[in-house]
XYZ file of C-alpha atoms in Angstrom:
285
model
C -94.908 22.663 46.609
C -98.321 23.563 45.239
C -100.866 20.785 44.990
C -102.203 19.779 41.564
C -105.993 20.133 41.703
C -106.588 18.671 38.271
C -105.337 18.278 34.714
C -107.758 18.991 31.898
C -107.720 18.635 28.102
C -109.008 21.282 25.715
C -112.271 20.827 23.880
C -112.376 20.275 20.124
C -112.101 23.332 17.884
C -115.078 25.646 17.446
C -115.073 28.310 14.764
C -115.293 31.936 15.868
C -116.578 33.633 12.740
C -114.880 32.099 9.701
C -111.328 32.995 10.696
C -110.558 31.458 14.069
C -110.977 27.748 14.887
C -110.361 27.843 18.635
C -110.088 25.131 21.283
C -111.414 25.974 24.735
C -109.001 25.238 27.568
C -111.119 26.664 30.355
C -114.089 28.927 30.935
C -115.949 30.385 33.878
C -118.982 28.326 32.867
C -117.091 25.159 33.800
C -114.607 26.178 36.486
C -116.444 29.081 38.183
C -114.499 30.729 40.997
C -111.629 28.222 40.726
C -110.076 30.226 37.840
C -110.843 33.715 39.267
C -109.721 36.329 38.038
C -109.574 34.548 34.657
C -112.738 33.887 32.687
C -111.756 32.015 29.559
C -108.780 30.758 27.578
C -108.963 29.483 24.011
C -106.287 28.569 21.514
C -105.855 28.274 17.765
C -103.033 25.853 17.044
C -101.167 25.957 13.765
C -104.029 25.675 11.292
C -102.889 26.550 7.787
C -105.031 28.787 5.580
C -104.878 28.819 1.798
C -104.213 32.152 0.090
C -107.378 34.172 -0.469
C -108.767 37.556 -1.395
C -111.219 38.432 1.375
C -109.903 38.404 4.955
C -111.537 35.844 7.203
C -112.594 36.920 10.673
C -115.362 37.747 13.107
C -117.665 40.757 12.824
C -117.623 43.551 15.427
C -119.542 42.582 18.553
C -120.216 44.300 21.890
C -117.931 43.635 24.870
C -118.277 45.015 28.403
C -116.913 44.432 31.886
C -113.668 42.522 31.276
C -110.381 42.450 29.323
C -109.374 40.464 26.236
C -105.705 39.489 25.886
C -104.660 38.239 22.438
C -101.256 36.615 21.912
C -100.197 35.962 18.307
C -97.552 33.301 17.686
C -97.902 32.773 13.911
C -99.811 34.629 11.206
C -101.237 38.145 11.468
C -104.457 39.383 13.056
C -106.011 42.806 12.650
C -108.359 44.155 15.316
C -110.774 47.010 14.720
C -113.118 48.590 17.220
C -115.689 51.338 17.683
C -113.022 53.931 18.458
C -112.221 53.827 14.731
C -108.713 52.484 15.278
C -107.213 49.295 13.879
C -104.337 47.287 15.335
C -102.203 44.820 13.383
C -100.706 42.033 15.485
C -97.723 40.176 14.042
C -95.996 37.103 15.533
C -94.839 37.898 19.072
C -97.279 40.789 19.536
C -99.968 41.047 22.220
C -103.073 43.190 22.487
C -104.465 43.817 25.975
C -107.891 45.305 25.325
C -109.948 46.683 28.202
C -113.624 46.563 27.216
C -114.753 48.035 30.567
C -117.843 50.236 30.004
C -118.303 48.952 26.471
C -116.691 48.669 23.078
C -117.467 47.045 19.739
C -114.600 44.879 18.584
C -113.996 42.709 15.543
C -110.982 40.758 14.294
C -109.808 39.415 10.964
C -106.750 38.130 9.164
C -104.551 40.905 7.834
C -104.599 41.634 4.102
C -101.022 40.396 3.688
C -101.679 37.178 5.603
C -104.872 36.615 3.616
C -103.003 36.981 0.326
C -100.115 34.678 1.184
C -101.892 32.201 3.479
C -100.055 30.027 5.972
C -100.299 28.884 9.588
C -102.208 30.797 12.245
C -101.436 30.279 15.931
C -102.848 32.476 18.676
C -104.297 32.408 22.179
C -107.046 34.551 23.662
C -107.415 35.069 27.407
C -110.301 36.850 29.123
C -109.471 38.565 32.418
C -112.223 39.801 34.729
C -112.410 43.336 36.091
C -113.454 44.187 39.648
C -116.838 45.902 40.056
C -115.191 49.267 40.721
C -113.536 49.220 37.258
C -116.170 47.610 35.054
C -117.563 50.959 33.903
C -114.221 52.689 33.400
C -113.262 53.974 29.950
C -112.306 51.372 27.320
C -108.610 51.174 26.534
C -106.152 49.230 24.442
C -102.525 48.306 25.038
C -100.689 47.102 21.937
C -97.499 45.428 23.091
C -94.908 44.574 20.482
C -92.824 41.473 20.954
C -89.622 43.521 20.945
C -90.854 45.537 23.938
C -91.405 42.592 26.294
C -88.676 41.487 28.680
C -87.324 38.024 27.874
C -85.506 36.312 30.745
C -83.186 33.323 30.451
C -84.088 30.519 32.838
C -81.358 29.164 35.134
C -79.255 26.320 33.791
C -79.986 27.239 30.162
C -83.376 25.551 30.601
C -85.116 27.985 28.264
C -86.600 31.436 28.470
C -89.672 33.249 29.731
C -91.306 36.265 28.114
C -93.095 38.505 30.617
C -96.342 39.787 29.095
C -97.746 40.961 32.432
C -96.752 40.795 36.056
C -93.314 40.311 37.548
C -90.660 37.627 37.264
C -87.916 38.047 39.880
C -87.899 41.821 39.504
C -88.470 41.926 35.743
C -91.774 43.703 35.098
C -94.005 42.848 32.161
C -95.126 45.430 29.636
C -98.881 45.295 30.312
C -100.580 47.422 32.949
C -103.315 45.526 34.812
C -106.179 46.505 37.116
C -105.498 43.667 39.572
C -102.329 41.613 40.161
C -101.955 39.241 37.192
C -99.009 37.316 35.762
C -99.005 36.184 32.130
C -95.738 34.465 31.200
C -94.905 32.890 27.829
C -92.367 30.203 28.681
C -90.248 28.052 26.359
C -88.634 25.022 27.985
C -85.920 22.970 26.281
C -86.245 19.207 25.942
C -84.958 17.434 29.048
C -84.564 20.610 31.093
C -86.250 21.464 34.372
C -87.135 24.763 36.001
C -88.740 25.898 39.253
C -91.185 28.811 39.318
C -92.442 30.748 42.308
C -95.752 32.590 41.969
C -97.410 34.803 44.596
C -99.098 32.962 47.449
C -102.864 33.283 47.297
C -102.926 33.547 43.495
C -104.941 31.273 41.265
C -102.396 29.374 39.153
C -102.852 27.671 35.775
C -100.112 25.975 33.767
C -101.106 25.653 30.107
C -99.089 23.527 27.673
C -99.625 24.825 24.147
C -97.179 22.409 22.524
C -94.864 19.666 23.682
C -95.047 17.544 26.817
C -94.228 18.566 30.383
C -94.017 16.866 33.763
C -95.232 19.034 36.635
C -93.973 18.668 40.215
C -92.303 15.345 39.268
C -95.804 13.918 39.458
C -98.122 14.364 36.456
C -97.668 14.831 32.725
C -99.349 17.437 30.544
C -99.498 17.036 26.777
C -100.229 19.595 24.102
C -103.303 21.746 24.798
C -103.685 20.493 28.384
C -103.814 22.688 31.441
C -103.191 22.097 35.128
C -105.016 23.951 37.887
C -102.969 24.253 41.057
C -103.662 25.216 44.649
C -103.391 28.883 45.593
C -100.793 28.217 48.293
C -97.903 25.849 48.779
C -94.836 27.494 47.286
C -93.053 26.798 44.021
C -93.794 24.425 41.162
C -91.363 22.487 38.993
C -91.674 21.867 35.273
C -89.609 19.368 33.290
C -89.856 19.288 29.510
C -90.180 15.805 28.020
C -89.917 17.499 24.612
C -89.509 21.089 23.444
C -92.435 22.859 25.123
C -94.367 26.099 24.794
C -96.168 26.959 28.025
C -98.365 29.747 29.362
C -98.128 30.471 33.074
C -101.217 32.337 34.311
C -101.586 33.533 37.877
C -103.760 36.197 39.425
C -105.195 37.494 42.674
C -108.826 36.332 42.950
C -111.330 39.192 42.712
C -113.863 37.199 44.762
C -116.992 38.893 43.420
C -120.147 37.467 41.790
C -119.943 36.898 38.045
C -122.913 37.338 35.718
C -122.057 36.689 32.076
C -123.911 36.815 28.786
C -121.530 36.114 25.902
C -118.871 38.859 25.807
C -120.562 40.870 28.568
C -119.330 40.110 32.097
C -120.848 41.962 35.038
C -121.778 41.193 38.658
C -125.576 40.953 38.489
C -128.349 39.990 36.067
C -129.664 43.561 36.228
C -126.298 44.846 35.001
C -126.422 42.393 32.095
C -129.856 43.710 31.101
C -128.540 47.268 31.309
C -125.568 46.361 29.111
C -127.872 44.876 26.467
C -130.110 47.962 26.595
C -127.084 50.262 26.272
C -125.930 48.374 23.199
C -129.378 48.710 21.659
C -129.276 52.455 22.329
C -125.908 52.780 20.551
C -123.884 53.481 23.698
C -120.924 51.402 22.462
C -120.616 53.290 19.176
C -118.013 55.858 20.048
């Protein structure tokens, strides 16, 4: 059984623009290579917005060298970028955006959601790219909830939605540059399940809501995450209440990380080049 390296609580909410109060679960700044290939995970949990006229959001900003994965659970989010395209994400939808060589991206509440108001719940995960792919062409995968495989867990314990990776032969909808598993798991109160992830992978168990006991040893409450060893076999999860959980595992890239906001490269020189390219309008395409 994999060893629990630590259990950590999310920070308090910080507003991203005026539309997204997000709690930080982990970031490369704090955990360094221990979360490789992941860089950051933040979460907006069931804040309710009043009806309005002007959509709240965050202005377009330059991104390079990594991928942004947005999972929407409640509300609606519209992304726009420098390709001129816009993507509306409804509950259950995921956008897997590859910034790679550079893109300008902004996000806001949809017009309909703005007008009616209501709860917003979403998670945003940053996934690093290996050096060989950092300057590849930007891309976007919009994955509708209906297109993701949903697998029943043994013993009617719940279900797992495969966003990326593989769960006992069921392949997720997202294409990834390196081996990554992103599973959206719902565990029923009082039920237990065992999960096997690839040996050698970084493994994070993130409880978005509810309470869970991991490996019959430690409890995680809402907006906690556990970092586990990269070897040691399966893990067990037992729900002490209805629980919503993200399972994140990935093969470490094991390369230097140089980051400046939403620009993630391997060296300081590459960061300076990215800033210069933005100033020269290279991301406006």
